[in-house]
Coordinates of C-alpha atoms in Angstrom, one line a residue:
Chain Q
M245 CA 0.0 0.0 0.0
A246 CA 2.6 2.5 1.1
E247 CA 4.7 1.4 -1.9
Q248 CA 1.9 2.0 -4.3
V249 CA 1.4 5.5 -2.9
A250 CA 5.1 6.2 -3.1
A251 CA 5.2 5.0 -6.7
R252 CA 2.3 7.2 -7.6
V253 CA 3.8 10.3 -6.1
S254 CA 7.3 9.6 -7.6
T255 CA 6.4 9.1 -11.2
P256 CA 4.3 11.6 -13.1
A257 CA 2.9 8.9 -15.4
R258 CA 1.3 7.2 -12.4
A259 CA 0.1 10.4 -10.9
R260 CA -2.2 11.0 -13.8
P261 CA -4.8 8.2 -13.3
R262 CA -5.2 9.2 -9.7
R263 CA -6.0 12.8 -10.7
R264 CA -8.4 11.5 -13.3
R265 CA -10.2 9.3 -10.8
S266 CA -10.7 12.2 -8.4
S267 CA -11.9 14.4 -11.2
T268 CA -14.4 11.7 -12.2
W269 CA -15.7 11.8 -8.7
V270 CA -15.9 15.6 -8.7
G271 CA -17.6 15.5 -12.1
W272 CA -20.2 13.1 -10.9
S273 CA -20.8 14.9 -7.7
F274 CA -21.9 18.0 -9.8
I275 CA -24.1 16.0 -12.0
L276 CA -25.6 13.7 -9.4
P277 CA -28.3 15.8 -7.8
N278 CA -29.8 16.5 -11.2
F279 CA -29.0 13.1 -12.6
L280 CA -30.9 11.2 -9.9
G281 CA -34.1 13.0 -10.7
F282 CA -33.4 12.8 -14.4
A283 CA -32.6 9.1 -14.4
T284 CA -35.5 7.9 -12.3
L285 CA -38.1 10.1 -14.0
T286 CA -36.9 10.6 -17.6
L287 CA -34.2 8.1 -18.6
V288 CA -35.7 5.0 -17.0
P289 CA -39.3 5.8 -18.3
V290 CA -38.0 6.4 -21.8
L291 CA -36.4 2.9 -21.8
A292 CA -39.4 1.3 -19.9
S293 CA -41.8 2.6 -22.5
L294 CA -40.2 0.4 -25.1
A295 CA -40.5 -2.6 -22.9
L296 CA -44.1 -1.8 -21.9
S297 CA -45.2 -1.7 -25.5
F298 CA -44.7 -5.5 -25.7
L299 CA -46.6 -6.2 -22.5
D300 CA -50.3 -6.6 -21.7
W301 CA -50.6 -4.6 -18.5
D302 CA -53.2 -2.5 -16.9
S303 CA -53.0 -1.0 -13.4
Y304 CA -54.4 -4.1 -11.7
S305 CA -53.2 -7.3 -13.5
T306 CA -49.6 -8.6 -13.6
P307 CA -47.7 -7.8 -16.7
R308 CA -47.7 -10.4 -19.4
W309 CA -45.5 -10.6 -22.5
V310 CA -47.6 -10.4 -25.6
G311 CA -45.0 -9.7 -28.3
L312 CA -46.5 -7.5 -31.1
A313 CA -50.1 -7.9 -30.1
N314 CA -50.4 -4.3 -29.0
F315 CA -49.1 -3.1 -32.4
E316 CA -51.5 -5.5 -34.2
R317 CA -54.4 -4.1 -32.3
M318 CA -53.3 -0.6 -33.1
I319 CA -53.1 -1.3 -36.9
H320 CA -56.7 -2.5 -36.9
N321 CA -57.9 0.4 -34.8
E322 CA -59.6 3.2 -36.7
T323 CA -59.2 5.7 -33.9
F324 CA -55.5 5.3 -34.1
W325 CA -55.4 6.0 -37.9
T326 CA -57.7 9.0 -37.5
A327 CA -55.4 10.5 -34.8
L328 CA -52.3 9.8 -36.9
R329 CA -53.9 11.5 -39.9
N330 CA -55.0 14.5 -37.8
T331 CA -51.5 14.8 -36.2
A332 CA -49.9 14.8 -39.6
Y333 CA -52.5 17.4 -40.8
Y334 CA -51.7 19.6 -37.9
A335 CA -47.9 19.3 -38.5
V336 CA -48.3 20.0 -42.2
G337 CA -50.2 23.2 -41.4
H338 CA -48.4 24.3 -38.3
V339 CA -44.7 23.8 -39.4
P340 CA -44.6 25.8 -42.6
L341 CA -47.0 28.6 -41.6
T342 CA -45.1 29.2 -38.3
L343 CA -41.8 29.1 -40.1
V344 CA -42.8 31.6 -42.7
A345 CA -44.5 33.9 -40.2
A346 CA -41.5 33.8 -37.9
L347 CA -39.0 34.5 -40.6
G348 CA -41.1 37.3 -42.1
F349 CA -41.5 39.1 -38.8
A350 CA -37.8 38.6 -38.0
V351 CA -36.7 40.1 -41.3
L352 CA -39.0 43.1 -40.9
L353 CA -37.8 43.6 -37.3
N354 CA -34.1 43.3 -38.3
Q355 CA -34.2 46.7 -39.9
K356 CA -33.0 49.7 -38.1
L357 CA -36.4 50.9 -36.9
R358 CA -37.4 52.7 -33.8
A359 CA -39.8 50.9 -31.5
V360 CA -38.3 47.6 -32.4
R361 CA -38.7 46.6 -28.7
F362 CA -42.4 47.3 -28.8
F363 CA -43.0 45.2 -31.8
R364 CA -40.8 42.4 -30.5
T365 CA -42.7 42.4 -27.2
A366 CA -46.1 42.4 -28.9
L367 CA -45.2 39.5 -31.2
F368 CA -43.6 37.5 -28.5
F369 CA -46.2 37.9 -25.8
P370 CA -48.7 35.3 -27.1
Y371 CA -46.0 32.6 -26.6
I372 CA -45.8 33.0 -22.9
T373 CA -49.4 33.7 -22.0
S374 CA -51.6 31.3 -20.2
L375 CA -52.7 28.6 -22.7
V376 CA -56.2 28.1 -21.3
A377 CA -56.9 31.9 -21.5
V378 CA -55.6 32.0 -25.0
A379 CA -57.6 28.9 -26.1
V380 CA -60.8 30.3 -24.6
V381 CA -60.4 33.7 -26.2
W382 CA -59.8 32.1 -29.6
N383 CA -62.9 30.0 -29.2
M384 CA -64.9 33.2 -28.6
L385 CA -63.3 35.1 -31.4
L386 CA -64.1 32.1 -33.7
S387 CA -67.6 31.6 -32.4
P388 CA -69.7 30.8 -35.5
D389 CA -72.7 33.2 -35.2
L390 CA -71.6 36.3 -33.3
G391 CA -67.8 35.9 -33.0
P392 CA -65.7 38.9 -34.3
V393 CA -64.0 36.8 -37.0
N394 CA -67.2 35.8 -38.6
Q395 CA -68.7 39.2 -38.2
L396 CA -65.7 40.6 -40.1
L397 CA -66.0 37.9 -42.8
R398 CA -69.7 38.7 -43.3
A399 CA -68.8 42.4 -43.4
I400 CA -66.5 41.8 -46.3
G401 CA -69.1 39.8 -48.2
V402 CA -68.6 36.2 -47.1
D403 CA -72.2 35.0 -46.9
N404 CA -71.6 31.6 -45.3
P405 CA -68.5 31.9 -43.0
P406 CA -67.0 28.7 -41.6
G407 CA -68.3 27.2 -38.3
W408 CA -64.7 26.9 -37.1
T409 CA -64.4 24.8 -33.9
T410 CA -68.0 23.5 -34.3
S411 CA -67.4 22.2 -37.9
T412 CA -65.5 19.0 -38.7
T413 CA -63.9 20.6 -41.7
W414 CA -62.8 23.9 -40.1
A415 CA -61.9 22.8 -36.5
M416 CA -58.3 21.8 -37.5
P417 CA -57.6 25.0 -39.4
A418 CA -58.9 26.9 -36.4
V419 CA -56.5 25.1 -34.1
I420 CA -53.7 25.6 -36.5
M421 CA -54.4 29.3 -36.7
A422 CA -54.3 29.7 -33.0
S423 CA -51.2 27.7 -32.7
V424 CA -49.3 29.7 -35.3
W425 CA -50.4 32.9 -33.6
R426 CA -49.1 31.5 -30.3
D427 CA -45.7 30.1 -31.5
L428 CA -44.5 32.6 -34.0
G429 CA -42.9 34.9 -31.4
Y430 CA -40.6 32.2 -30.1
Y431 CA -39.2 31.2 -33.5
M432 CA -39.1 34.8 -34.6
I433 CA -36.5 35.4 -31.8
L434 CA -34.5 32.4 -33.0
Y435 CA -34.5 33.9 -36.5
L436 CA -33.6 37.4 -35.1
A437 CA -30.6 35.8 -33.4
G438 CA -29.6 34.1 -36.7
L439 CA -30.0 37.3 -38.7
Q440 CA -27.7 39.2 -36.4
T441 CA -24.8 36.8 -37.3
I442 CA -25.0 37.7 -41.1
P443 CA -22.2 40.2 -41.8
A444 CA -23.5 43.6 -43.1
E445 CA -20.7 43.6 -45.7
L446 CA -22.5 40.9 -47.7
Y447 CA -25.5 43.1 -48.2
E448 CA -23.5 46.1 -49.0
A449 CA -21.5 44.2 -51.6
A450 CA -24.7 42.9 -53.1
Q451 CA -26.2 46.4 -53.2
V452 CA -23.1 47.7 -55.0
D453 CA -23.7 44.9 -57.6
G454 CA -27.2 46.2 -58.0
A455 CA -29.1 43.3 -56.4
S456 CA -32.7 44.1 -55.5
G457 CA -34.1 43.6 -52.0
W458 CA -35.8 40.4 -53.1
Q459 CA -32.6 39.1 -54.6
R460 CA -30.6 39.9 -51.5
F461 CA -33.2 38.1 -49.4
W462 CA -33.0 34.9 -51.6
H463 CA -29.3 34.9 -52.2
I464 CA -27.9 36.1 -48.9
T465 CA -30.5 36.0 -46.1
V466 CA -32.0 32.6 -46.8
P467 CA -28.7 30.7 -47.3
S468 CA -27.1 32.3 -44.3
L469 CA -30.0 31.3 -42.1
R470 CA -29.8 27.7 -43.1
P471 CA -28.5 26.5 -39.6
T472 CA -31.2 28.5 -37.9
T473 CA -33.9 27.2 -40.3
F474 CA -32.7 23.6 -39.6
F475 CA -33.0 24.1 -35.9
V476 CA -36.4 25.8 -36.2
L477 CA -37.6 23.0 -38.4
I478 CA -36.6 20.3 -36.0
M479 CA -38.1 22.1 -33.0
L480 CA -41.3 22.8 -34.9
T481 CA -41.7 19.3 -36.1
I482 CA -41.1 17.8 -32.6
S483 CA -43.5 20.2 -31.0
S484 CA -46.1 19.6 -33.7
F485 CA -46.2 15.9 -33.1
K486 CA -46.4 16.5 -29.4
V487 CA -49.4 18.8 -29.6
F488 CA -51.8 18.3 -26.7
D489 CA -52.7 21.3 -24.6
L490 CA -54.1 23.6 -27.2
V491 CA -56.3 20.9 -28.8
Q492 CA -57.4 19.6 -25.5
V493 CA -58.6 23.0 -24.3
M494 CA -59.9 24.3 -27.7
T495 CA -61.8 21.3 -29.0
E496 CA -61.1 18.2 -26.8
G497 CA -60.4 16.4 -30.0
G498 CA -63.8 17.2 -31.5
P499 CA -66.2 17.8 -33.0
G500 CA -66.4 14.0 -33.3
R501 CA -62.8 13.0 -33.8
A502 CA -62.0 15.9 -36.2
T503 CA -59.1 17.2 -34.1
L504 CA -58.1 14.1 -32.1
V505 CA -54.3 13.8 -32.1
L506 CA -52.0 11.0 -31.1
S507 CA -51.0 12.4 -27.7
Q508 CA -54.7 12.5 -26.7
V509 CA -55.1 8.8 -27.7
I510 CA -51.9 8.0 -25.7
F511 CA -53.3 9.9 -22.7
R512 CA -56.8 8.4 -22.9
E513 CA -55.6 4.8 -23.4
G514 CA -52.8 5.0 -20.9
I515 CA -53.8 7.2 -18.1
T516 CA -57.6 7.3 -18.3
Q517 CA -58.2 3.7 -19.3
G518 CA -55.1 2.3 -17.6
R519 CA -54.0 0.2 -20.7
F520 CA -50.3 0.8 -20.2
G521 CA -49.1 -1.6 -22.8
Y522 CA -51.4 -0.5 -25.6
S523 CA -50.8 3.1 -24.9
S524 CA -47.0 2.6 -24.9
A525 CA -47.2 0.9 -28.3
I526 CA -48.8 4.1 -29.7
S527 CA -46.2 6.2 -28.0
M528 CA -43.5 4.1 -29.6
V529 CA -45.0 4.9 -33.0
L530 CA -45.1 8.6 -32.2
F531 CA -41.4 8.4 -31.1
V532 CA -40.4 6.6 -34.2
I533 CA -42.1 9.1 -36.4
V534 CA -40.5 12.1 -34.6
L535 CA -37.1 10.3 -34.8
T536 CA -37.5 9.5 -38.5
V537 CA -38.5 13.0 -39.4
T538 CA -35.6 14.4 -37.4
L539 CA -33.1 12.1 -39.0
V540 CA -34.4 12.8 -42.5
Q541 CA -34.0 16.5 -41.8
F542 CA -30.4 15.9 -40.6
R543 CA -29.7 14.1 -43.8
L544 CA -31.1 16.8 -46.0
Q545 CA -29.3 19.4 -44.0
R546 CA -26.0 17.6 -44.5
R547 CA -26.5 17.1 -48.2
S548 CA -27.3 20.7 -48.7
E549 CA -24.1 21.7 -46.9
R550 CA -22.0 19.8 -49.3
Chain K
M17 CA -35.9 58.5 -51.0
T18 CA -36.8 55.0 -51.8
A19 CA -35.2 54.0 -48.5
T20 CA -37.5 56.3 -46.6
I21 CA -40.5 55.0 -48.4
R22 CA -39.4 51.4 -47.7
R23 CA -38.9 52.2 -44.1
G24 CA -42.3 53.9 -43.8
A25 CA -43.9 50.8 -45.4
A26 CA -42.2 48.5 -42.9
Y27 CA -43.5 50.7 -40.1
V28 CA -47.0 50.6 -41.3
L29 CA -46.9 46.9 -42.0
L30 CA -45.3 46.1 -38.6
T31 CA -47.8 48.3 -36.7
C32 CA -50.8 46.6 -38.4
L33 CA -49.5 43.1 -37.9
S34 CA -48.5 43.7 -34.3
L35 CA -51.9 45.1 -33.5
A36 CA -53.5 42.2 -35.2
V37 CA -51.5 39.8 -33.1
L38 CA -52.6 41.7 -30.0
V39 CA -56.3 41.7 -30.9
P40 CA -57.1 38.6 -28.8
F41 CA -55.7 40.3 -25.7
A42 CA -57.8 43.4 -26.5
W43 CA -60.9 41.3 -26.8
M44 CA -60.1 39.5 -23.6
L45 CA -59.6 42.8 -21.6
S46 CA -62.6 44.4 -23.2
A47 CA -64.9 41.4 -22.5
S48 CA -63.7 41.2 -18.9
L49 CA -65.3 44.6 -18.2
K50 CA -68.7 43.9 -19.8
L51 CA -71.9 42.1 -18.9
D52 CA -72.3 38.6 -20.2
N53 CA -74.9 39.6 -22.7
E54 CA -72.8 42.4 -24.1
V55 CA -69.8 40.3 -24.9
F56 CA -71.1 39.2 -28.3
S57 CA -72.7 42.4 -29.4
V58 CA -73.2 43.1 -33.1
P59 CA -71.4 45.1 -34.2
I60 CA -68.4 44.5 -32.0
R61 CA -68.0 47.1 -29.3
W62 CA -64.3 47.3 -28.4
I63 CA -64.8 49.8 -25.6
P64 CA -67.5 48.7 -23.1
Q65 CA -70.5 50.9 -22.8
E66 CA -70.2 50.7 -19.1
F67 CA -67.1 49.5 -17.3
H68 CA -68.0 46.6 -15.0
W69 CA -65.0 46.7 -12.7
D70 CA -67.0 44.6 -10.2
N71 CA -66.3 41.6 -12.4
F72 CA -62.8 41.7 -10.9
T73 CA -64.1 41.6 -7.3
R74 CA -66.9 39.1 -7.9
I75 CA -64.8 36.4 -9.5
W76 CA -62.9 35.7 -6.2
D77 CA -66.2 34.5 -4.7
R78 CA -67.2 32.5 -7.8
I79 CA -64.1 30.2 -8.0
P80 CA -61.4 29.6 -5.5
L81 CA -59.0 31.7 -7.6
L82 CA -56.8 32.5 -4.7
T83 CA -56.1 28.8 -4.0
Y84 CA -55.4 28.3 -7.7
L85 CA -53.0 31.3 -7.8
R86 CA -51.3 30.1 -4.7
N87 CA -50.8 26.6 -6.0
S88 CA -49.5 27.9 -9.3
A89 CA -47.1 30.3 -7.6
F90 CA -45.9 27.6 -5.2
L91 CA -45.2 25.0 -8.0
S92 CA -43.6 27.6 -10.3
L93 CA -41.3 28.9 -7.6
V94 CA -40.2 25.6 -6.2
I95 CA -39.6 24.0 -9.6
T96 CA -37.8 27.1 -10.9
F97 CA -35.5 27.1 -7.8
L98 CA -34.6 23.4 -8.1
Q99 CA -34.3 23.6 -11.9
V100 CA -31.8 26.5 -11.7
L101 CA -29.9 25.1 -8.8
T102 CA -29.4 21.5 -9.9
G103 CA -29.3 22.5 -13.6
S104 CA -26.4 25.0 -13.2
F105 CA -24.6 22.6 -10.8
A106 CA -24.8 19.8 -13.3
A107 CA -23.9 22.1 -16.2
Y108 CA -20.7 23.0 -14.4
G109 CA -19.8 19.3 -14.3
F110 CA -20.5 18.9 -18.0
A111 CA -18.8 22.1 -19.1
K112 CA -15.8 22.5 -16.8
V113 CA -14.8 19.1 -15.3
R114 CA -13.2 16.5 -17.6
F115 CA -13.9 12.9 -16.7
P116 CA -14.5 9.7 -18.7
G117 CA -18.0 9.1 -19.9
R118 CA -19.0 12.7 -19.6
D119 CA -19.9 13.2 -23.2
A120 CA -21.9 10.0 -23.5
L121 CA -23.8 11.1 -20.4
F122 CA -24.5 14.5 -21.9
L123 CA -25.7 12.9 -25.1
A124 CA -28.3 11.0 -23.0
Y125 CA -29.6 14.3 -21.6
I126 CA -29.8 15.9 -25.1
A127 CA -31.5 12.8 -26.6
T128 CA -34.3 12.9 -24.1
I129 CA -35.1 16.5 -25.0
A130 CA -36.0 15.3 -28.5
V131 CA -38.1 12.4 -27.2
P132 CA -41.7 13.6 -27.0
W133 CA -43.1 13.5 -23.5
Q134 CA -46.0 11.4 -24.6
A135 CA -43.6 8.6 -25.3
Y136 CA -42.7 8.1 -21.7
M137 CA -45.5 9.7 -19.8
V138 CA -47.2 6.4 -19.0
P139 CA -44.1 4.7 -17.3
Q140 CA -43.6 8.0 -15.5
Y141 CA -47.2 7.9 -14.3
V142 CA -46.8 4.2 -13.2
I143 CA -43.7 5.1 -11.2
M144 CA -45.5 8.0 -9.5
Q145 CA -48.5 5.8 -8.9
K146 CA -46.4 3.1 -7.3
A147 CA -44.7 5.7 -5.1
G148 CA -48.1 7.0 -4.0
L149 CA -47.4 10.5 -5.4
V150 CA -50.3 10.8 -7.8
N151 CA -52.5 13.8 -6.8
T152 CA -49.7 15.5 -4.9
H153 CA -47.7 18.6 -5.8
L154 CA -44.6 16.6 -5.1
S155 CA -45.2 14.5 -8.2
L156 CA -45.1 17.6 -10.5
I157 CA -42.1 19.0 -8.6
L158 CA -40.1 15.8 -9.1
L159 CA -41.2 15.6 -12.7
Q160 CA -40.3 19.1 -13.8
A161 CA -37.4 20.1 -11.5
F162 CA -34.7 17.9 -13.1
G163 CA -35.3 18.7 -16.7
A164 CA -32.6 18.2 -19.2
F165 CA -33.4 21.5 -20.8
G166 CA -32.0 23.5 -17.9
V167 CA -28.7 21.5 -17.9
F168 CA -28.4 22.1 -21.7
L169 CA -29.1 25.8 -21.5
M170 CA -26.6 26.4 -18.7
R171 CA -23.9 24.3 -20.3
Q172 CA -24.2 26.3 -23.5
Y173 CA -23.6 29.4 -21.5
Y174 CA -20.7 28.0 -19.4
L175 CA -18.9 27.0 -22.6
T176 CA -18.6 30.7 -23.4
I177 CA -16.8 31.4 -20.1
P178 CA -13.1 31.0 -20.8
D179 CA -11.4 28.0 -19.0
E180 CA -8.5 30.2 -18.0
L181 CA -10.7 31.7 -15.3
S182 CA -11.3 28.4 -13.5
E183 CA -7.7 27.3 -14.1
A184 CA -6.5 30.4 -12.4
A185 CA -8.8 29.8 -9.5
R186 CA -7.7 26.2 -9.2
L187 CA -4.1 27.4 -9.0
D188 CA -5.1 29.7 -6.2
G189 CA -6.4 26.7 -4.3
L190 CA -10.1 27.1 -4.8
S191 CA -12.0 23.8 -4.9
E192 CA -14.3 23.0 -7.8
Y193 CA -17.3 23.7 -5.7
G194 CA -15.8 27.0 -4.7
I195 CA -15.1 27.9 -8.4
W196 CA -18.8 27.1 -9.2
A197 CA -20.1 29.2 -6.3
R198 CA -17.7 32.1 -6.4
I199 CA -16.7 32.5 -10.0
I200 CA -19.0 30.8 -12.4
L201 CA -22.4 31.6 -10.7
P202 CA -21.8 35.4 -10.4
L203 CA -20.6 35.4 -14.1
S204 CA -23.7 33.6 -15.3
K205 CA -26.4 35.8 -13.9
P206 CA -28.0 36.5 -17.3
A207 CA -28.2 32.8 -18.1
L208 CA -29.6 32.0 -14.7
A209 CA -32.2 34.7 -15.1
S210 CA -33.1 33.4 -18.5
L211 CA -33.5 29.8 -17.3
A212 CA -35.4 31.0 -14.2
L213 CA -37.9 33.1 -16.3
L214 CA -38.4 30.4 -18.9
T215 CA -39.0 27.7 -16.3
F216 CA -41.3 29.9 -14.3
V217 CA -43.4 30.8 -17.2
N218 CA -43.5 27.2 -18.6
T219 CA -44.6 25.9 -15.2
W220 CA -47.2 28.6 -14.7
N221 CA -48.7 27.9 -18.1
D222 CA -48.4 24.1 -18.0
Y223 CA -51.7 22.4 -18.6
M224 CA -50.9 18.8 -19.4
G225 CA -48.9 18.0 -16.2
P226 CA -51.4 19.2 -13.7
F227 CA -54.2 17.9 -15.9
I228 CA -52.8 14.3 -15.6
Y229 CA -51.5 14.4 -12.0
L230 CA -53.9 16.6 -10.0
T231 CA -57.5 15.5 -9.4
D232 CA -58.1 17.3 -6.1
N233 CA -59.6 20.7 -6.5
N234 CA -57.5 22.1 -3.6
L235 CA -54.3 21.3 -5.5
W236 CA -55.4 22.7 -8.9
T237 CA -53.4 25.4 -10.7
V238 CA -54.8 28.5 -12.3
Q239 CA -54.9 26.7 -15.7
L240 CA -56.9 23.8 -14.4
G241 CA -59.2 26.0 -12.4
L242 CA -59.9 28.3 -15.3
R243 CA -60.6 25.4 -17.6
S244 CA -63.1 23.8 -15.3
F245 CA -64.8 27.2 -14.8
V246 CA -65.2 27.4 -18.5
G247 CA -66.6 23.9 -18.6
L248 CA -69.1 24.5 -15.9
Y249 CA -70.4 28.0 -16.8
D250 CA -69.6 28.4 -20.5
A251 CA -72.2 31.2 -21.0
E252 CA -70.5 33.5 -18.4
Y253 CA -68.4 35.0 -21.0
A254 CA -67.4 38.1 -19.1
M255 CA -66.5 36.3 -16.0
I256 CA -64.4 33.8 -17.9
M257 CA -62.5 36.6 -19.5
T258 CA -62.0 38.2 -16.1
G259 CA -60.4 35.0 -14.9
S260 CA -58.3 34.9 -18.0
V261 CA -57.0 38.4 -17.5
L262 CA -56.1 37.5 -13.9
S263 CA -54.3 34.4 -15.0
V264 CA -52.2 36.3 -17.6
L265 CA -51.4 39.3 -15.4
P266 CA -48.6 37.7 -13.3
I267 CA -46.9 36.5 -16.5
L268 CA -47.2 40.0 -18.1
V269 CA -45.5 41.6 -15.1
I270 CA -42.7 39.0 -15.0
F271 CA -42.3 39.3 -18.8
L272 CA -42.0 43.1 -18.8
L273 CA -39.5 42.9 -16.0
G274 CA -37.3 40.3 -17.6
Q275 CA -37.9 40.8 -21.3
K276 CA -34.2 40.9 -22.1
Y277 CA -33.5 37.6 -20.4
F278 CA -36.3 35.8 -22.3
V279 CA -34.8 36.9 -25.5
Q280 CA -31.3 35.9 -24.5
G281 CA -32.4 32.5 -23.2
I282 CA -34.2 31.6 -26.4
A283 CA -31.3 32.8 -28.5
T284 CA -28.9 30.7 -26.4
S285 CA -31.0 27.6 -26.8
G286 CA -30.7 28.1 -30.6
M287 CA -26.9 28.2 -30.4
K288 CA -25.1 25.1 -31.7

């Protein structure tokens, strides 16, 4: 023992691992308080979810291995397909509209204007306001008979304005509209941060060459923002597939099943009905979709960088 | 000349669009001061004929709003405190201490940010159920206080602090914990403020978490209380809007005080 210690002290080569071991301990001690909570309530559940999807388990019975039975049941279940279609519909509406709105506002705000702070505040505020309040207000604004939106539409000559959240056709567009309104401020700030990294010389050089504002936008702004757009796209896609709160409060998935999304089915099957296995199988599908979309976006990003 | 015109056009456009974005808030505020039967008047009356300020006193008797506000404030404060404390502590380990396995561990943190919550909310619920914590505030605190996002955000910021600083402190004989407390924390005030504000607002506005875990009315947050009020009395438009205004007010105050930090925090989370 004493020899070992002496050896360590005497040769620098031996001293190294000892220092490393102590820094390992120090490193872990910093991470541990957070890691304990993170591991028990996030990491373990993520892994458990995969296992659960192969089990038949409700809150009372003992778990039983059933292989792919949960997935088979899902494939033959119409509610699942409706929810999957609706989730995709929501994503296809929400992602591009939010992206374009956020980029547009960011470009407008990136000019040297007075009152920029006011505009930024106004546009960002919806993102941090109480979701229930926002959903209820939108439901009132979109109220079919006397709501301000339809009053306005009638005033400009639309004879038969949509029934919005009471109509199976218009409920999803209504939800998408409210969600774009809510989210655009967040992504606008990401874009503003991206715009600030573009060197002004690029624009000046282009202006000297006689490029129009539109050309400068397409040939300088858009390519320079590619990393930001990539990040925004991934964040938007993930959040779209996760949508729950806004739908739950605005329409509860209705009318009928017109706005029912995957996360609501997972919630209802798993937590309300206590079908843990079946619900986890659906959540695995959701996870795989999000993962695939993210990986495809990574691929496309890398190809366009080449 | 054309530059002036273009700038003028940008002003007009921005003003119109910003006002349009704010319309729902104007409607909310205006309706909160009306009588129920005046809310949906034709044509729309943006300024109430008569201001019913008494809506703002009556609502406290209609729903236990004070309880809801207290619960929301309690949860938001505790979760924010824990999130900032453990998050910045862990972030120091990830950013400034070198040890084997560190990067793999960090990857696990990042990866779970991308996993939708729905994908593991059932096992989480089962764990909470087995621990007997369903329908307690503690379940939500445990669930949200150790988020990976806080660790990620703080680490991003710590990477911008030069290593020479901590090296110098190490030579002066300060322990790693001392470096964290006396050098890094004071330097990271803006990042701490960003994380605190984002966490507070997210917790305050969270609907799904309390919706799943809290069944007892005494434990409900503002979001749940307001939602159930809407469900029970959906024709009391004015009163619902009064409750909505009151639920947004604390956030508005916090937002106006800490605007700069919100922007910084979001911009930091977009850094690569």
